[in-house]
Coordinates of C-alpha atoms in Angstrom, one line a residue:
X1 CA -11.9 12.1 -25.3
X2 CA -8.4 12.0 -24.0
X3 CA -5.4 11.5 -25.8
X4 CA -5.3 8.1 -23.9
X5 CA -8.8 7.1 -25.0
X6 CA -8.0 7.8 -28.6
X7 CA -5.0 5.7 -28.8
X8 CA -6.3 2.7 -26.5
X9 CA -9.5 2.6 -28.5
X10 CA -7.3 2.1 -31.9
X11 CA -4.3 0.1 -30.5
X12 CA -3.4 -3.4 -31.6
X13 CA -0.4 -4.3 -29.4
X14 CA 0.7 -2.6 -26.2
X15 CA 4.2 -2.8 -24.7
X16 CA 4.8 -3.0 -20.8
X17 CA 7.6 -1.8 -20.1
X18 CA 8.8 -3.3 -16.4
X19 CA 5.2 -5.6 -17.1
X20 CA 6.4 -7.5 -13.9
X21 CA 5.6 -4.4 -11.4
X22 CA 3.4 -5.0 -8.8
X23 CA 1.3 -2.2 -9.9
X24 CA 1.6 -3.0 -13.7
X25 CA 0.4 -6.2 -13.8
X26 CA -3.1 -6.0 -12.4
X27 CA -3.9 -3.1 -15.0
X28 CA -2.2 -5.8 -17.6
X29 CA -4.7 -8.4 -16.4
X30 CA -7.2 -6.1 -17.0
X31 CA -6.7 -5.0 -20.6
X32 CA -5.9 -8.7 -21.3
X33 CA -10.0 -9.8 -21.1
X34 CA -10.9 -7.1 -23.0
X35 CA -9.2 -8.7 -25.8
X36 CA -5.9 -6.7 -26.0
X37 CA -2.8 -7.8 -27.6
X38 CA -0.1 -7.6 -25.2
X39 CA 3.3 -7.9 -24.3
X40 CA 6.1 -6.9 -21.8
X41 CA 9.4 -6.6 -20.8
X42 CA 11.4 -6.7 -17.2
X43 CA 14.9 -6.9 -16.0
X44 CA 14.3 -10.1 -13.7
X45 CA 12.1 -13.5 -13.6
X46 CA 9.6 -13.4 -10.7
X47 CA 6.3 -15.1 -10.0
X48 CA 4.2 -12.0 -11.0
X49 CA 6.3 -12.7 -14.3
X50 CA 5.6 -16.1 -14.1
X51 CA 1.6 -15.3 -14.0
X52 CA 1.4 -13.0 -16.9
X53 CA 3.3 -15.6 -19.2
X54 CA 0.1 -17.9 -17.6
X55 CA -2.4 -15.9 -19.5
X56 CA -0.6 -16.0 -22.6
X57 CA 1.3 -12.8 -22.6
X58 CA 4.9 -12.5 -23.7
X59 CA 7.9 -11.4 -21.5
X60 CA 11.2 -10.4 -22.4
X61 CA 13.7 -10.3 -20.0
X62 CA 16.3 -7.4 -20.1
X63 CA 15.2 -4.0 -22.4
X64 CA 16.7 -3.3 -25.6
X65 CA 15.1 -1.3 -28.2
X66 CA 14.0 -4.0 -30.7
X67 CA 11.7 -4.9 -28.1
X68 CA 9.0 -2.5 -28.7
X69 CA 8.9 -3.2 -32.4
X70 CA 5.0 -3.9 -33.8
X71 CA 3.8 -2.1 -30.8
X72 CA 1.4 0.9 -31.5
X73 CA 1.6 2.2 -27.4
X74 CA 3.8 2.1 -24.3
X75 CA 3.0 1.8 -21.1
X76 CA 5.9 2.1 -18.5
X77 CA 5.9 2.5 -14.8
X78 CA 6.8 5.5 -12.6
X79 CA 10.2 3.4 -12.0
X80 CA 11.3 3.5 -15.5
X81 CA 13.6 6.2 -16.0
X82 CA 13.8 8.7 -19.4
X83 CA 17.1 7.3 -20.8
X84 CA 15.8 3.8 -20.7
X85 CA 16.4 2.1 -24.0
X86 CA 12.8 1.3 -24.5
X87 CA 11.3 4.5 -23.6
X88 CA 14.0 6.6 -25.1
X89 CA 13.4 4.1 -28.3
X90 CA 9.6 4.7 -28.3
X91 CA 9.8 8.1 -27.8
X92 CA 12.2 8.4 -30.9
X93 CA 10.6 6.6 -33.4
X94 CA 6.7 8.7 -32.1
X95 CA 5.4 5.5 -30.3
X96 CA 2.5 7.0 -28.5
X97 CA 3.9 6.5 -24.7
X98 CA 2.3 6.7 -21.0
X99 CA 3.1 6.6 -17.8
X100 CA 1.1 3.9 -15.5
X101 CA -1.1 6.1 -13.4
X102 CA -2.5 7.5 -17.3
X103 CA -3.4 4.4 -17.7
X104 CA -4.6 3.5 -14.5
X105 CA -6.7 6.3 -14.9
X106 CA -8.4 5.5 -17.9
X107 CA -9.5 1.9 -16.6
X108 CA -11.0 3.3 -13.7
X109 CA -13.4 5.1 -16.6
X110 CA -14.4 1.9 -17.5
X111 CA -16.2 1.1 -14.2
X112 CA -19.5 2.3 -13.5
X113 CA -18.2 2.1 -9.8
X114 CA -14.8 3.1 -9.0
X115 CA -13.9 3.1 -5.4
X116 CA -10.8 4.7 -5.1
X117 CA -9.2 4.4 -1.7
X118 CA -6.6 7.2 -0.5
X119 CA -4.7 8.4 2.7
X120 CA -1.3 8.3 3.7
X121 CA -1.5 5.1 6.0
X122 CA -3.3 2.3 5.2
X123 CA -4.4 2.3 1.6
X124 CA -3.4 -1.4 0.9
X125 CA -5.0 -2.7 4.2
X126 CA -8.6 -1.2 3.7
X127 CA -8.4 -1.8 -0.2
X128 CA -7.5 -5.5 0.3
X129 CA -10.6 -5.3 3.3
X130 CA -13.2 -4.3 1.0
X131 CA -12.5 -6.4 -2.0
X132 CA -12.8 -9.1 0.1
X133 CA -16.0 -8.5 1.4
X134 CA -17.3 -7.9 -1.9
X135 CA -16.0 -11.1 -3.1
X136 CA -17.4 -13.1 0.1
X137 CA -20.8 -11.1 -1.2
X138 CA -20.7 -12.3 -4.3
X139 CA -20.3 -8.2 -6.1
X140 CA -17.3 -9.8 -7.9
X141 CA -15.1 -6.5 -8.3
X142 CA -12.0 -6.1 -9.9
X143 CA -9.2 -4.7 -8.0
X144 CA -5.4 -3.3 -8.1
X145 CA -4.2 -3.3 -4.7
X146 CA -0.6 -2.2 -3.4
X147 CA 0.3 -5.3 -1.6
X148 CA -1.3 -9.4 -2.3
X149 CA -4.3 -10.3 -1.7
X150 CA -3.9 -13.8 0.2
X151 CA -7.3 -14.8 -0.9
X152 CA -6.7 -14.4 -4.3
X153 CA -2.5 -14.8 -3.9
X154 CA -2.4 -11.6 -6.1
X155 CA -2.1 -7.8 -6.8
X156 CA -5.4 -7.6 -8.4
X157 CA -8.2 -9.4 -10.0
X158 CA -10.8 -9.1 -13.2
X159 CA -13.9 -9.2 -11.7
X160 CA -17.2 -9.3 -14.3
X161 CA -19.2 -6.5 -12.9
X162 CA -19.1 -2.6 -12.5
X163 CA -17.1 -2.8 -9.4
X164 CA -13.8 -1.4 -9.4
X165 CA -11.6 -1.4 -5.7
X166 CA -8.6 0.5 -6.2
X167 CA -5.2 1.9 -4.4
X168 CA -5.0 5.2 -4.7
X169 CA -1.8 7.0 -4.5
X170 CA -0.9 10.7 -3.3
X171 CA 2.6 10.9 -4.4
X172 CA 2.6 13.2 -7.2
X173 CA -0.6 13.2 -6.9
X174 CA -1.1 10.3 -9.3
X175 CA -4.3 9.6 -7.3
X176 CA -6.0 12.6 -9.8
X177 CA -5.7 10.0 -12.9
X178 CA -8.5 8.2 -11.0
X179 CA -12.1 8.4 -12.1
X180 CA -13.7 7.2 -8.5
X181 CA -17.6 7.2 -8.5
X182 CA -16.7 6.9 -4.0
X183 CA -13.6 8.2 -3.0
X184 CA -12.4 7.0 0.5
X185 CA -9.9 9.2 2.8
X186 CA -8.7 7.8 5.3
X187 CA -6.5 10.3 6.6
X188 CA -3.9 12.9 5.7
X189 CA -0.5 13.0 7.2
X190 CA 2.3 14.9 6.5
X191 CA 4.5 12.8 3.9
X192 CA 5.7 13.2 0.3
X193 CA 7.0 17.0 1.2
X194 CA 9.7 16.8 -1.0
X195 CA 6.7 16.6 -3.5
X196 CA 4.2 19.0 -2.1
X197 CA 5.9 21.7 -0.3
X198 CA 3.4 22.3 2.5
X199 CA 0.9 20.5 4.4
X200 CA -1.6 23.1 2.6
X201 CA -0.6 21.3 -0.7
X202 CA -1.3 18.1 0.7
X203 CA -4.2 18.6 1.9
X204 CA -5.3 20.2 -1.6
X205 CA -4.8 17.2 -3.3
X206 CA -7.0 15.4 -1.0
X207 CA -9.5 18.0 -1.8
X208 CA -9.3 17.7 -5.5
X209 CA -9.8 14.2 -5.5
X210 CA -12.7 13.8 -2.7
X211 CA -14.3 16.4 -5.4
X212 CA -13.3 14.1 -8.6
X213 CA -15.9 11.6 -6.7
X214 CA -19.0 11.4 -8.8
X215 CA -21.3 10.1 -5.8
X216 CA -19.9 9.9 -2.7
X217 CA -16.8 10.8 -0.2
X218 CA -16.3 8.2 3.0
X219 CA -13.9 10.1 5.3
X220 CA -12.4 9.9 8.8
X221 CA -14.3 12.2 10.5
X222 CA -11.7 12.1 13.3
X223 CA -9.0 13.0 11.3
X224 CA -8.3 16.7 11.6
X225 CA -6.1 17.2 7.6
X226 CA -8.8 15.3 6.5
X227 CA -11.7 17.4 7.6
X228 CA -9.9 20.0 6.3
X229 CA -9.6 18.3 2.8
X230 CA -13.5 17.7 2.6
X231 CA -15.2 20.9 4.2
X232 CA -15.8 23.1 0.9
X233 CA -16.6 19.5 -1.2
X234 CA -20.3 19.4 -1.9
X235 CA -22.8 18.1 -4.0
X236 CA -22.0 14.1 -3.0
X237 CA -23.3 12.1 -0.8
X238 CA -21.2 12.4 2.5
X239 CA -20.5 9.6 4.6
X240 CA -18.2 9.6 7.9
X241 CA -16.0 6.9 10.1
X242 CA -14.5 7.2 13.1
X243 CA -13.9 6.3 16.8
X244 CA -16.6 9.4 17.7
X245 CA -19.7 8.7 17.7
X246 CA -20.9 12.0 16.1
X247 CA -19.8 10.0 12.6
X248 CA -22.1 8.1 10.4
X249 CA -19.9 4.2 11.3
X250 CA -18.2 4.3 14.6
X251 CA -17.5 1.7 17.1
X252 CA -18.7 0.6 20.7
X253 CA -18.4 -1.5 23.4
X254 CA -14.4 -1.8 22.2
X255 CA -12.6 -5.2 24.0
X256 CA -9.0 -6.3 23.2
X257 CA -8.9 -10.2 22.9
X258 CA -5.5 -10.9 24.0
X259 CA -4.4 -7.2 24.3
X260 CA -4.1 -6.7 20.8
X261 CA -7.0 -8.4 18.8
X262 CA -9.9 -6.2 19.2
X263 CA -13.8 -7.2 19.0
X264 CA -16.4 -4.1 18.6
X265 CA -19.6 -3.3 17.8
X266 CA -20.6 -1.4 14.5
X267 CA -23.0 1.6 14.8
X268 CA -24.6 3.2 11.6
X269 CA -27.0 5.6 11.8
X270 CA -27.7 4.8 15.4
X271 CA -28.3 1.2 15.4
X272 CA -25.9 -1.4 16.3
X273 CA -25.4 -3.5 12.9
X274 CA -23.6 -6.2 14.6
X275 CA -20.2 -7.5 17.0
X276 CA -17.0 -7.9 14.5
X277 CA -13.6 -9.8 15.8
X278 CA -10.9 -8.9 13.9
X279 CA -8.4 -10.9 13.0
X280 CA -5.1 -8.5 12.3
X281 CA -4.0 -6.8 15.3
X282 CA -3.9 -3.0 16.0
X283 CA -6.7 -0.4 17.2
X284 CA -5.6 1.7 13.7
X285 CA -7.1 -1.2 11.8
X286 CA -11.3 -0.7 14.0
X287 CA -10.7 2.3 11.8
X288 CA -9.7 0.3 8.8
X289 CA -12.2 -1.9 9.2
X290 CA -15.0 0.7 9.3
X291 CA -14.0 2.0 6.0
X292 CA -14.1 -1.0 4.5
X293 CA -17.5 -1.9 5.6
X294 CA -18.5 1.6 4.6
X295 CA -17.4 1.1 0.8
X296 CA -18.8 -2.1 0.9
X297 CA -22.2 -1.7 2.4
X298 CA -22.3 1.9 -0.4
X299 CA -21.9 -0.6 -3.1
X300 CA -24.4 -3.4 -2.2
X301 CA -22.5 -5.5 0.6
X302 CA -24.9 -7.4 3.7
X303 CA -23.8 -6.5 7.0
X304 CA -23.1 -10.3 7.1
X305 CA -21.0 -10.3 4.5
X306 CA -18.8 -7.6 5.9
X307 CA -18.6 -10.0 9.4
X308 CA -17.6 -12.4 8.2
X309 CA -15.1 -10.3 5.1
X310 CA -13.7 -8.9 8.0
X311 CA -13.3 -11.4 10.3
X312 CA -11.6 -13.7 7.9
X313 CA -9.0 -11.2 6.6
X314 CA -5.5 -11.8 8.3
X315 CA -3.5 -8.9 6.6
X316 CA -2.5 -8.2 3.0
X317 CA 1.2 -9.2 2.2
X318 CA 4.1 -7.1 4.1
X319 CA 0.7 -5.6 6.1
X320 CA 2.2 -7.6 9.4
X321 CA 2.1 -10.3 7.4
X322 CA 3.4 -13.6 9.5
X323 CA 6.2 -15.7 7.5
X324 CA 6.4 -18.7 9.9
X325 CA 7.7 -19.6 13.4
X326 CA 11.5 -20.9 13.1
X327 CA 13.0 -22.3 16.7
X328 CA 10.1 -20.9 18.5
X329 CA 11.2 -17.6 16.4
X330 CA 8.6 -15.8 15.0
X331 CA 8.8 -13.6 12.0
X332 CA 6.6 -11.2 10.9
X333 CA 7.4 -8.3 8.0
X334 CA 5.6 -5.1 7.7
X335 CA 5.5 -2.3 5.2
X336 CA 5.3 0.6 7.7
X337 CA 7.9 3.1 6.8
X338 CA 6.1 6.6 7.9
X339 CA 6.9 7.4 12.1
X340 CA 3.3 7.3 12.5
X341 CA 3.3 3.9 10.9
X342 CA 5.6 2.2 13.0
X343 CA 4.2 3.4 16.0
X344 CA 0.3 1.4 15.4
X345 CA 2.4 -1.4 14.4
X346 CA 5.1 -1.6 16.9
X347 CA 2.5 -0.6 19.8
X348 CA 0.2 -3.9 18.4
X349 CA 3.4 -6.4 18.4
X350 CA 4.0 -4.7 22.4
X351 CA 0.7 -6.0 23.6
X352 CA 0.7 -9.3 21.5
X353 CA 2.8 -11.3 24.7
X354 CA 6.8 -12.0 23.1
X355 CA 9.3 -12.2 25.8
X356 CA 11.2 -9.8 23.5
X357 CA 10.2 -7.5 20.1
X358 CA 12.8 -7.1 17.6
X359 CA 12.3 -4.2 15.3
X360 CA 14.5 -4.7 12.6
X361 CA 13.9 -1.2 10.5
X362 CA 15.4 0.2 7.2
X363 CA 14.8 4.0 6.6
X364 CA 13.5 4.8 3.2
X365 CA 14.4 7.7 1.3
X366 CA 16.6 10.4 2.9
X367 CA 14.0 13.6 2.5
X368 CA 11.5 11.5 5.2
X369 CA 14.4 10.1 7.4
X370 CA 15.7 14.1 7.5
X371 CA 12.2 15.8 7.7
X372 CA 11.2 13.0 10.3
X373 CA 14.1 12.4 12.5
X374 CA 12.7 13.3 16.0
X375 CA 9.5 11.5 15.3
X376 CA 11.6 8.2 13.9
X377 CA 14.3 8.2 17.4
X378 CA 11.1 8.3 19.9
X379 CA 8.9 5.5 17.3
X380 CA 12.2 3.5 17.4
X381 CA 12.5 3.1 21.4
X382 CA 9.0 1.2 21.9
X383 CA 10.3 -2.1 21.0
X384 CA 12.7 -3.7 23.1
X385 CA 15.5 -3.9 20.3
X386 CA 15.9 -1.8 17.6
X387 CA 18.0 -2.9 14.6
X388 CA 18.8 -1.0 11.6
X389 CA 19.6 -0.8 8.1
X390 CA 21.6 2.5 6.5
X391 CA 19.0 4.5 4.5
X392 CA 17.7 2.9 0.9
X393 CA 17.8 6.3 -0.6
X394 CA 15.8 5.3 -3.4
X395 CA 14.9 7.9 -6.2
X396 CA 17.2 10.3 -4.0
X397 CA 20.8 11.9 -3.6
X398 CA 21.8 12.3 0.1
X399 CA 21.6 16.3 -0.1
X400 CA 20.0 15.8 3.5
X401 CA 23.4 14.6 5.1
X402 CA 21.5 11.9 6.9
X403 CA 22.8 8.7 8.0
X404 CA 21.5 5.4 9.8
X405 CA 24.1 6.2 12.2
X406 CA 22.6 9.5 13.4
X407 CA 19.5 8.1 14.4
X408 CA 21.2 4.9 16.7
X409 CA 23.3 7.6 18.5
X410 CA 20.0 9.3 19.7
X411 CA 17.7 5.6 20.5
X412 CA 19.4 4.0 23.5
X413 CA 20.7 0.3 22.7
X414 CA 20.2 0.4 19.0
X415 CA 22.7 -1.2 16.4
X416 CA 22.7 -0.6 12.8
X417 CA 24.5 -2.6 9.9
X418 CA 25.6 -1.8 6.8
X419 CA 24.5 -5.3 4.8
X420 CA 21.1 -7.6 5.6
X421 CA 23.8 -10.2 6.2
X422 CA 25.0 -8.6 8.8
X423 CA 21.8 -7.8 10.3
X424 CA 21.0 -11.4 9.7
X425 CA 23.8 -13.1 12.0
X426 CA 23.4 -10.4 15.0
X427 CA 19.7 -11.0 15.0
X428 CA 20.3 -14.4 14.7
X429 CA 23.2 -14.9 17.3
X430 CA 20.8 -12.8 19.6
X431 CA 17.1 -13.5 19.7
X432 CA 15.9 -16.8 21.5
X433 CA 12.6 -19.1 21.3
X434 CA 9.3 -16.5 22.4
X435 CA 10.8 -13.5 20.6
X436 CA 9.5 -11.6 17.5
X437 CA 11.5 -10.6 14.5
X438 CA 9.7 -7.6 13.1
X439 CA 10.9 -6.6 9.8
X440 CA 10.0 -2.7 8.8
X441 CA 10.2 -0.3 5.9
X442 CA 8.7 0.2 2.3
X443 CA 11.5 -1.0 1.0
X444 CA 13.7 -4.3 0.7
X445 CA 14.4 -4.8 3.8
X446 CA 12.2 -8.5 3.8
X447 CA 14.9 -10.0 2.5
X448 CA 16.5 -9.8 5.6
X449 CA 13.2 -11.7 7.2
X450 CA 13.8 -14.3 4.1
X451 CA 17.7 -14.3 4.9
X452 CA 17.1 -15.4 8.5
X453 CA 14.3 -17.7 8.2
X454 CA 16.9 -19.3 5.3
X455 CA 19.6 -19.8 8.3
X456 CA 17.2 -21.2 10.8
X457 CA 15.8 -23.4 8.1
X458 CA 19.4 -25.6 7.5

């Protein structure tokens, strides 16, 4: 038993600290019906906030030491740094104290079926996917997903059965925490270098955790890192997805419905299991889609269901996720931050018919705009105007010497700003009725979207 187990099987009252984290409060949920005493802290008021205090759970705003008191374990997020005063005060007085992805970790050895989903592009999108065909086919999973869920407007759920969807994370390679009975890869591309060194040490940690998967591996089997990753992994049941048609799901007879909507066939095994619509834009997300149904149909998911699953998803939030049409504006925010990213989603907004495409794009972290740079000034020329943030360095320190300003001298016609206001009135004073505003980047860079929809609302 780990040193985890131990303490979560005796403790009375566990301490969140930063409770109101999108990927703390869906493991919070979960410990909360299985009877544990709980509490939290945060440094701001938000609507997750709002929904743990729903179930009963107490959150403190702002962290001081006294907070932890009565508590017999801490739980804090990757965020929280070493000299906060609750972890520094837990850590003094022999609180027993652990990171988020422990405890992530030992939930997912709680389900009998874990399905943990990993790749360096689109985690959140075939996570949110196949928890909502499982839901439409009544398997009733629980879930932590990067990004909310519109069906169930949240980051995660508490499902009553053995069925556990979950987000799982490369960087650091938190993603070995996970217990997954499948593990699903959906691709491997360079990112997180700072981290890993090498592509060879990416790929690794792919390997390690296809081979942490006590049944099964689903994989692109079109994705060359990835093949790598799984070639030496045996003793599972191994199951493939791709646009070939030497892979176990692939697709056929592909139209585009409006350029950018696409409507396929799904083979399996050589028969046709049916014609799917989708109904988020992109040819990346026919790939998407096949994992999902994959996953789903491994753990006990109709063929109908995953129709109509699919069919009815419409993106997971900041996953081109539409705001709302202001004077004939409209405003969609995505979360693509990688070069390879931006390019599926800036090549789906091309075909989707706007007189003009505004890419309104903040760099995050210094280390991927500097190991990146070429690949980010010939991504950043597809739309037809390019607008950008400086850099939201993040956990980093500019030793890169990278600026915003580097990248607009190489990418003909593009502007960037210093503030989100002033992004805000150049986009503003600029874009006309039949244009879309795309906002892109992991970061915070939706505020801008909410900033300009704010103007055009008074």
């Amino acid at each position: 038993m780990s040193d985890i187990s131990k303490v979560l099987e005796n403790a009375k009252k566990i301490h969140f600290i930063g409770i109101g984290g999108s990927g703390m409060c869906p493991l919070a949920e979960i410990l909360h019906s299985k009877g544990y005493r709980l509490q939290g802290s945060d440094n701001n008021e938000s609507s997750i906030v709002e929904r743990i205090r729903k179930m009963g759970i107490s959150v403190m705003m702002g962290q001081r030491p006294e907070n932890i008191e009565g508590a017999d374990m801490i739980v804090y997020s990757a965020a929280i740094s070493e000299d906060n005063p609750e972890l520094a005060a837990a850590i003094k007085s022999g609180i027993p104290t652990f990171q988020r992805a422990e405890l992530f970790g030992e939930i997912s050895r709680h389900f009998e079926n874990c399905i943990g989903i990993c790749g360096t592009h689109g985690k959140t999108t075939v996570t949110s996917m196949t928890t909502q065909i499982m839901l439409g086919a009544g398997l009733d999973p629980s879930c932590v997903i990067g990004g909310k869920l519109p069906l169930t407007n949240s980051y995660g759920r508490v499902g009553n059965t053995e069925n556990f969807v979950c987000e799982a994370c490369e960087y650091k390679d938190t993603f070995l925490h996970l217990s997954p009975n499948v593990a699903v890869i959906l691709n491997v591309d360079e990112d997180h270098l700072e981290y890993f060194k090498t592509m060879d040490n990416l790929i690794l940690s792919f390997t390690k955790f296809a081979e942490l998967a006590k049944s099964a591996v689903i994989y692109n089997g079109d994705d060359e890192n990835t093949l790598k990753a799984v070639k030496d992994v045996t003793g599972k049941q191994m199951i493939s997805f791709g646009f070939s048609d030497k892979n176990d799901y692939y697709p056929a007879n592909i139209e585009d419905y409006k350029g950018a909507y696409t409507i396929f066939d799904v083979i399996h095994g050589g028969e046709c299991l049916g014609r799917i619509t989708l109904s988020v834009p992109g040819r990346h997300n026919v790939l998407n889609a096949l994992a999902a149904i994959a996953s789903a149909v491994y753990s006990g998911a109709e063929f109908n269901d995953c129709i109509k699953g699919i069919e009815d998803f419409r993106g997971a939030g900041r996953r081109f996720e539409h705001l709302g049409t202001y004077k004939g504006i409209d405003f969609i925010d995505d979360y693509a931050h990688h070069p390879a990213e931006l390019k599926v989603t800036l090549d789906a907004a091309m075909k989707l018919g706007y007189k003009t495409v505004w890419a309104v794009f903040q760099p995050f972290t210094y280390s991927r705009t500097a190991m990146h740079f070429d690949e980010f000034v010939d991504v950043l020329q597809i739309p037809d105007k390019c607008v950008m943030t400086e850099i939201m360095g993040s956990r980093e320190v500019n030793t890169y010497g990278v600026y915003t300003s580097q990248l607009a001298e190489k990418i003909p016609g593009s502007v960037w700003f210093n503030t989100f206001q002033e992004v805000c009135d150049y986009v503003l004073k600029n874009a006309q009725a039949g244009d879309l505003v795309l906002t892109m980047g992991c970061g915070d860079i939706y505020k801008a979207a909410n900033m300009m929809i704010g103007e055009l609302k008074k």
